[in-house]
CSV table of C-alpha atoms in Angstrom, one decimal:
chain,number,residue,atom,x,y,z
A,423,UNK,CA,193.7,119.7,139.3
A,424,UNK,CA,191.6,122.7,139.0
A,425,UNK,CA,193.2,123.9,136.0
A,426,UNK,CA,192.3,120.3,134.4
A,427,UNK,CA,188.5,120.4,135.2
A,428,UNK,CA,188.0,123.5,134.2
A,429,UNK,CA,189.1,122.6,130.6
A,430,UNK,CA,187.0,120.8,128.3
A,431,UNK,CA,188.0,117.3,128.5
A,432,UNK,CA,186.6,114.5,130.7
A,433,UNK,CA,188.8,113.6,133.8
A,434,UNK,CA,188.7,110.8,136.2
A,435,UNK,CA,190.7,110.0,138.9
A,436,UNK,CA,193.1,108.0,137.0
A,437,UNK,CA,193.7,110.5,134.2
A,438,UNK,CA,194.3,112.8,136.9
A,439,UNK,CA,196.6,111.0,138.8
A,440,UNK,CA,198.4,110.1,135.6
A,441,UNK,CA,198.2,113.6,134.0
A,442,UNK,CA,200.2,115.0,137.4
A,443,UNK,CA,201.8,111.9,138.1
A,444,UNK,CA,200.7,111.6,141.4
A,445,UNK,CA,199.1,108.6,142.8
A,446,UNK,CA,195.1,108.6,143.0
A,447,UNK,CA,194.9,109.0,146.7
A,448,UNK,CA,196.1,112.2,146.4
A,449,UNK,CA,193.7,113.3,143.7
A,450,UNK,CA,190.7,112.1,146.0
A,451,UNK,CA,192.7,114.5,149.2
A,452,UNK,CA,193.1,116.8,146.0
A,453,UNK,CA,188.8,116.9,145.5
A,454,UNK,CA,188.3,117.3,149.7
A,455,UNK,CA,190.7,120.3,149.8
A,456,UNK,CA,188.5,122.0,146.6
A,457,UNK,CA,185.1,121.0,148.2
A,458,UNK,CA,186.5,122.6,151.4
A,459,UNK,CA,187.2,125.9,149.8
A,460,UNK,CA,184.3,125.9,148.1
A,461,UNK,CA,184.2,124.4,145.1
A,462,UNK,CA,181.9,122.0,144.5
A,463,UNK,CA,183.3,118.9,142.7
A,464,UNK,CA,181.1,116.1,141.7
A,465,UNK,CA,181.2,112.9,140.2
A,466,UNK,CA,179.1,112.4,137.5
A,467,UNK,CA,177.8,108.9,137.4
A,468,UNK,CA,176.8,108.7,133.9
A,469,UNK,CA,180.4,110.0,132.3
A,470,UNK,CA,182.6,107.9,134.8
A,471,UNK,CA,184.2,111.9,135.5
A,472,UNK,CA,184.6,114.9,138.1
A,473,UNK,CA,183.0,118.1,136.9
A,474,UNK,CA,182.8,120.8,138.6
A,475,UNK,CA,178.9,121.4,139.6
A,476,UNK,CA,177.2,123.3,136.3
A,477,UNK,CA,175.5,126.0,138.4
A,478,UNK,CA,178.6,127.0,140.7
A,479,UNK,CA,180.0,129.8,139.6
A,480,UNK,CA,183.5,131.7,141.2
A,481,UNK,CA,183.5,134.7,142.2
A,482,UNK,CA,182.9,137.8,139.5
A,483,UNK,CA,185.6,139.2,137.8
A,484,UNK,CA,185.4,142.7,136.6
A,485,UNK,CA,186.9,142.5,132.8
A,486,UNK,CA,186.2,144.7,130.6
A,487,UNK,CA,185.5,143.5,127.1
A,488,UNK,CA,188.8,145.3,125.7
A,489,UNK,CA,190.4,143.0,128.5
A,490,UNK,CA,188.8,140.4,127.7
A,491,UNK,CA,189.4,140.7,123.7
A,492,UNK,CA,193.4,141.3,124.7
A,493,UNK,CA,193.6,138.4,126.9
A,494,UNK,CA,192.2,135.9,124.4
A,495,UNK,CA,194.4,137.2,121.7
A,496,UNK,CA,197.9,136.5,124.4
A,497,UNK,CA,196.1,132.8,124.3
A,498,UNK,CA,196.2,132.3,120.7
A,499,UNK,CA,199.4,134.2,120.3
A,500,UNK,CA,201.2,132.2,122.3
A,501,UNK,CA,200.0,129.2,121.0
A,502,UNK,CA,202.4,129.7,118.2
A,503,UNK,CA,205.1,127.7,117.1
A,504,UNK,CA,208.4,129.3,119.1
A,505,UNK,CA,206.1,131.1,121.4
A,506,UNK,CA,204.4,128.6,123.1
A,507,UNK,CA,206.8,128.3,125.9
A,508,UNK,CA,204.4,127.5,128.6
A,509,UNK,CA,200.8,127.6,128.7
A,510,UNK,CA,199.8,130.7,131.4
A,511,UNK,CA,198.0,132.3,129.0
A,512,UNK,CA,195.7,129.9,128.1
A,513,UNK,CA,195.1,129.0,131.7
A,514,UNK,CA,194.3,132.4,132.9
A,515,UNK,CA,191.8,132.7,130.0
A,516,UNK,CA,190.6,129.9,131.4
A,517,UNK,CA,190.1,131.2,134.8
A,518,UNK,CA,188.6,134.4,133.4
A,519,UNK,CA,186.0,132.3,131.3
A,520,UNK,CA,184.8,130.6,134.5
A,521,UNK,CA,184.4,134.1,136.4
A,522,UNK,CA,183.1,136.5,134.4
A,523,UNK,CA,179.5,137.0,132.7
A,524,UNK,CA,178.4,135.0,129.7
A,525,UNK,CA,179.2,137.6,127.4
A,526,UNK,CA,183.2,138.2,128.5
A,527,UNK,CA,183.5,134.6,128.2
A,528,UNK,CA,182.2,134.1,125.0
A,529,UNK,CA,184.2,137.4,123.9
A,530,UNK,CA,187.2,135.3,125.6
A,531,UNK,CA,186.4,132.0,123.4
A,532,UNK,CA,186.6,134.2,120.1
A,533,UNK,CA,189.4,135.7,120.3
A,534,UNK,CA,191.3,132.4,120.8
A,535,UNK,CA,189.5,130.4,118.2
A,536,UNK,CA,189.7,133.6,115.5
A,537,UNK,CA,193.3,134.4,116.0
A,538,UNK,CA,195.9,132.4,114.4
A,539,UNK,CA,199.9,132.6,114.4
A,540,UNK,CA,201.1,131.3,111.3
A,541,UNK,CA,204.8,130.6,109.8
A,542,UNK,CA,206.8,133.0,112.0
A,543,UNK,CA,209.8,130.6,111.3
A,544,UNK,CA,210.7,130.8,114.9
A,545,UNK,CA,213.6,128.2,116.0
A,546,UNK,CA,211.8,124.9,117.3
A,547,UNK,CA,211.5,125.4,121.0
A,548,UNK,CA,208.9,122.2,121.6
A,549,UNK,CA,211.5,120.5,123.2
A,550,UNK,CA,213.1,123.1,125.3
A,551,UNK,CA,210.0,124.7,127.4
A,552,UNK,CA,211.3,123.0,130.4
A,553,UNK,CA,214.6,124.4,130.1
A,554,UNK,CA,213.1,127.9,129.3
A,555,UNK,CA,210.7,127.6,132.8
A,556,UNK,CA,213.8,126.5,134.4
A,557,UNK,CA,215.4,130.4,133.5
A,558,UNK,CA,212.0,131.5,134.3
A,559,UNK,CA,211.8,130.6,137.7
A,560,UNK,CA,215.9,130.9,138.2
A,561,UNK,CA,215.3,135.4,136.5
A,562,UNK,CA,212.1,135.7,139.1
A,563,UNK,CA,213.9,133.6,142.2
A,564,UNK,CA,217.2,135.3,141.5
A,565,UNK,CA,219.1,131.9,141.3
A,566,UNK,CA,222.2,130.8,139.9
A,567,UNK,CA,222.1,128.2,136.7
A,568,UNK,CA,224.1,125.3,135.7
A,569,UNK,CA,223.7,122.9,132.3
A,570,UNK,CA,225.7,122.1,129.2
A,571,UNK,CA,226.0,123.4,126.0
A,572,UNK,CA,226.5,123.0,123.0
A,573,UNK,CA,228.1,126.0,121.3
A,574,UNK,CA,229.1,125.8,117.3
A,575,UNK,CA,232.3,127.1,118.0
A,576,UNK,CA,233.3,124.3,120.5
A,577,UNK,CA,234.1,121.0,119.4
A,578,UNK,CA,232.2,119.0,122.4
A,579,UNK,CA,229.7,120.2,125.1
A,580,UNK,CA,230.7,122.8,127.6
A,581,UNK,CA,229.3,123.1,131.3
A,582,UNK,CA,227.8,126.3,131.7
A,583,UNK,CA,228.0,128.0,135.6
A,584,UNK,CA,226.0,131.5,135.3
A,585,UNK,CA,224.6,134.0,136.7
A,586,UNK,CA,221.5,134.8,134.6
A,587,UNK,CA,220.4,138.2,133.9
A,588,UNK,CA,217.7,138.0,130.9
A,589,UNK,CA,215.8,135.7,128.6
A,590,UNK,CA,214.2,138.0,125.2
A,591,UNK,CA,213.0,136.3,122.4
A,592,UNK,CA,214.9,138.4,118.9
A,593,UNK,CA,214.5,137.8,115.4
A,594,UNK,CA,213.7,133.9,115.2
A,595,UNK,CA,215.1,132.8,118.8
A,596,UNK,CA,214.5,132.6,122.2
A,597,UNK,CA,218.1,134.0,123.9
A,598,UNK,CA,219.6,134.0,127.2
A,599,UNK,CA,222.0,136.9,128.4
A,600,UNK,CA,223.8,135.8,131.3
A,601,UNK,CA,227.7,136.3,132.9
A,602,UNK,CA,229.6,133.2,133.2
A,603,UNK,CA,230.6,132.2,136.8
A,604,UNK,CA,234.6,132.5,136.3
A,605,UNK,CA,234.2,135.6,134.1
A,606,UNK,CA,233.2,139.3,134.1
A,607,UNK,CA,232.3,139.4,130.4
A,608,UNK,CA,228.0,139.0,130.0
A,609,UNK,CA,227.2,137.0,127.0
A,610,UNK,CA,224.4,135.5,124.7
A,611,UNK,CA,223.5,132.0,124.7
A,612,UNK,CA,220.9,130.3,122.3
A,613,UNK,CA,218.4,128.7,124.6
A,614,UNK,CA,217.6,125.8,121.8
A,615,UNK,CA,221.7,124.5,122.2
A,616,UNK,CA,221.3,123.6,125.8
A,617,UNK,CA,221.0,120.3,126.2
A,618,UNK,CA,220.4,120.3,130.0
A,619,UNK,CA,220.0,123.0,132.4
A,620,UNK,CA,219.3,123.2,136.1
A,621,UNK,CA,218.7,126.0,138.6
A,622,UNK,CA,220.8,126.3,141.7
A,623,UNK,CA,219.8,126.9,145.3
A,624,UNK,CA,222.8,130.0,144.7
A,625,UNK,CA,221.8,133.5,144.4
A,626,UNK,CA,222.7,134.7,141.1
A,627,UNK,CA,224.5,138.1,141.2
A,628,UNK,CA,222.6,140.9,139.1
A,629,UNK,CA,223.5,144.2,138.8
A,630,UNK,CA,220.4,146.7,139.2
A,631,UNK,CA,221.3,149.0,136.8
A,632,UNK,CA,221.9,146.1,133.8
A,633,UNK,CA,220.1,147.7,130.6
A,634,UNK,CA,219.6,145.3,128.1
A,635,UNK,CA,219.0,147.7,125.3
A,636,UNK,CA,222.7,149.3,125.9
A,637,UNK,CA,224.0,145.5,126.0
A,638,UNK,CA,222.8,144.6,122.4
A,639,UNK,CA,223.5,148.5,121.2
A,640,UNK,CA,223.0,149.2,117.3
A,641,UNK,CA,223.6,144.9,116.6
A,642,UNK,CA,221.3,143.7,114.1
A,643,UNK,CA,220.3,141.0,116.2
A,644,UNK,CA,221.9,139.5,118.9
A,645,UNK,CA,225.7,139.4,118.3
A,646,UNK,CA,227.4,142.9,118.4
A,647,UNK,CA,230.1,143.6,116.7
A,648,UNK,CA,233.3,145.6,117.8
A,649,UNK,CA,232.7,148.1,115.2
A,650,UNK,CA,230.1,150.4,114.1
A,651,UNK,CA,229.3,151.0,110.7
A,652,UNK,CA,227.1,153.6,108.8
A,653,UNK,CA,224.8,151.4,106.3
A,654,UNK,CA,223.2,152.6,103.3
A,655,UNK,CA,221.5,150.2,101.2
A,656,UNK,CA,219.3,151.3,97.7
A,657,UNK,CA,216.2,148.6,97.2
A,658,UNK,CA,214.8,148.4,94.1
A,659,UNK,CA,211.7,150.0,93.0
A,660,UNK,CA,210.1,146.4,92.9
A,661,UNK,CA,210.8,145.8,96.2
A,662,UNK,CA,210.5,149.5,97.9
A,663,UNK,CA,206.9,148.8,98.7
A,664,UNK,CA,207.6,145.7,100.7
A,665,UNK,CA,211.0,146.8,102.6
A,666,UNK,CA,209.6,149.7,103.6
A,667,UNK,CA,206.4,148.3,105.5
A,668,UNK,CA,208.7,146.9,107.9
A,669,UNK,CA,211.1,148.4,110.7
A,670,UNK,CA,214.2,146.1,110.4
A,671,UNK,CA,216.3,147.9,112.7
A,672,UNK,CA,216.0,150.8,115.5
A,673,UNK,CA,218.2,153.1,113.9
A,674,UNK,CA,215.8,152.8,110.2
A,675,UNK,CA,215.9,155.6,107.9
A,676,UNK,CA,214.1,155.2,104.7
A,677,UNK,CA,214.2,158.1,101.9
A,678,UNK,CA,211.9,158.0,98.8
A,679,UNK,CA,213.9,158.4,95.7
A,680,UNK,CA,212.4,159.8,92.4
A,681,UNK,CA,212.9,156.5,90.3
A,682,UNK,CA,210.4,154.7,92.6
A,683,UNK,CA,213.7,152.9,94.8
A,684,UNK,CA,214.2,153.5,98.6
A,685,UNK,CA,217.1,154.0,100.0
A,686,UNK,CA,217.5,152.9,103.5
A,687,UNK,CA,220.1,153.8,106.5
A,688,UNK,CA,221.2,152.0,109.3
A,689,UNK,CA,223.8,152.4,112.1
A,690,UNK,CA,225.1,148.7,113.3
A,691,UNK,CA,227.6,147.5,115.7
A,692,UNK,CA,229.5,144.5,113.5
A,693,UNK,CA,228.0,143.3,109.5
A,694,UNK,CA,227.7,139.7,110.2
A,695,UNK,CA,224.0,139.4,111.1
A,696,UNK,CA,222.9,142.2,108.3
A,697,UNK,CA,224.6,140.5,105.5
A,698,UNK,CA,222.4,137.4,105.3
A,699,UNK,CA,219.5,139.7,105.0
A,700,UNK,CA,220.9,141.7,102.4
A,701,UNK,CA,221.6,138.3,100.9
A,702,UNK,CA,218.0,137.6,100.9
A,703,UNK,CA,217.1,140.3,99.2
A,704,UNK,CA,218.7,139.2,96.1
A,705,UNK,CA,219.2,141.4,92.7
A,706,UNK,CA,216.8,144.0,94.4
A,707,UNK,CA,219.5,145.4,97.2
A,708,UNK,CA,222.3,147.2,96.7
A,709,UNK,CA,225.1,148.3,98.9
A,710,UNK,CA,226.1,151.7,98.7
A,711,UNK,CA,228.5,151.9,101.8
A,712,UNK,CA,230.3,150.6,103.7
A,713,UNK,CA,232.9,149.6,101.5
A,714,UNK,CA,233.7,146.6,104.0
A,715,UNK,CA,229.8,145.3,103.6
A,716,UNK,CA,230.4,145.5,99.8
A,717,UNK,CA,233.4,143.3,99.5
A,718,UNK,CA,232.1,140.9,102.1
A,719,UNK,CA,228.7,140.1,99.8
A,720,UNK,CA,231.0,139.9,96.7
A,721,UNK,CA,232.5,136.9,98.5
A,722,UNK,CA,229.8,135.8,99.6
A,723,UNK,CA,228.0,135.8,95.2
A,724,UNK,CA,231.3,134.4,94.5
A,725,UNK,CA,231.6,131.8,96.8
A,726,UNK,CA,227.8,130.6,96.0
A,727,UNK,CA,229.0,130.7,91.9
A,728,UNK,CA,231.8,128.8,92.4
A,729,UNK,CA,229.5,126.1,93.9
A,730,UNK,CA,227.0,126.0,91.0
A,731,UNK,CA,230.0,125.9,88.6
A,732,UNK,CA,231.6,122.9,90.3
């Protein structure tokens, strides 16, 4: 309830009741127990609303205006499509705006309204923040999972028992890494192909020393292969600029050749996941080794002709 007044919209005690879906007795018990901790909460006649009383003001915060700047930006950031998984952020900025000086507040306010996240092409989480607080609360309690999936490589849904270990967002998708009940072996699972999930009242059995850097090793995303391969990949000169601004992979090594071209090196566990971005690159990449990653995007040209041509 105190979250909700302290935003800008107008709230009675219906909206309340209906916003927490709670009945509006409680809401009024809600008001007494704020009011008894100190918080003054009127009713303003005029507005048919509850505000909380313009003069009161909580308890200082010491933020710093660095702190203050950082915290609006996490607000706005994770407003973004794909990152707005819950909305803690926003709430503690919230919370900070109410209890610090005018100046950290405002500070607070512009950092939200002047930082946007645009067209990250993030998978469409919207309808799965429930299931992603549900492994949440089941990493932080420790607590086993259960929910069905829906895996590409299975013909119907699959019930899922596991023992969760890690959620990490990578490339365009929110992940979870978790070992299967009636197996040993720790796997990925796309959060977005669950269509229900529930957390257990069973403690879920994590090893202390799991790393989840060595679990992913030198994949180029989140799938790693059996084999590693040695990459080496020449970009055109009309493209050397805008490869080389990013870092694409840990193990990135770019050398500047005289013709105005890159060539870049990787190390990668599997060539599944770094294909379709050479694909992407078109005319302006080409493979120089592994021989493998050669004849698999000759295929892949070939396959795509034939499909024009038919």
């Amino acid at each position: 309830m105190l979250q909700l007044l302290l935003g800008r919209s107008r709230w009675n005690y219906r909206d309340i009741a209906a916003e927490q879906e709670c009945s509006e007795r409680t809401v009024h018990r809600d008001r007494g127990v704020l009011q008894l901790a100190g918080i003054p909460v009127d009713h303003d006649e005029d507005d048919k609303c509850l505000r909380i009383r313009q003069d009161f003001r909580f308890p200082a915060f010491n933020v710093t205006e660095d702190e203050a700047l950082g915290q609006g930006t996490a607000a706005a950031i994770t407003k973004g499509p794909g990152l707005d998984i819950n909305e803690g952020a926003s709430l503690v900025k919230q919370k900070l705006a109410a209890t610090s000086k005018e100046e950290t507040a405002q500070i607070l306010a512009d950092a939200e309204e002047l930082v946007t996240v645009l067209d990250l092409k993030l998978a469409d989480h919207s309808r799965h923040r429930d299931i992603i607080r549900t492994i949440q609360w089941a990493l932080i309690k420790r607590k086993q999972l259960v929910g069905t999936y829906r895996s590409p490589h299975e013909p119907n849904e699959v019930t899922l028992h596991l023992h969760p270990y890690r959620l990490c967002l990578v490339k365009q998708a929110w992940y979870l890494i978790a070992r299967p009940a009636t197996d040993d072996a720790v796997r990925t699972y796309r959060v977005a192909r669950f269509k229900t999930l529930r957390m257990l009242d069973a403690k879920a059995e994590v090893p202390q020393d799991f790393d989840l850097k060595e679990y992913f090793g030198n994949a180029w995303a989140v799938y790693r292969g059996d084999r590693s391969f040695d990459v080496e990949i020449v970009f055109a000169r009309e493209a050397a600029s805008t490869v080389t601004e990013g870092i694409w992979h840990h193990t990135q090594k770019v050398h500047k050749n005289k013709d105005g071209s890159v060539t870049l090196t990787f190390q990668v566990d599997g060539l599944n996941e770094i294909l379709r971005w050479i694909l992407g690159w078109g005319s302006r990449a080409k493979v120089i080794q592994p021989s493998e990653l050669c004849d698999m995007i000759l295929a892949q040209l070939n396959q795509s002709l034939e499909g024009y041509r038919a």
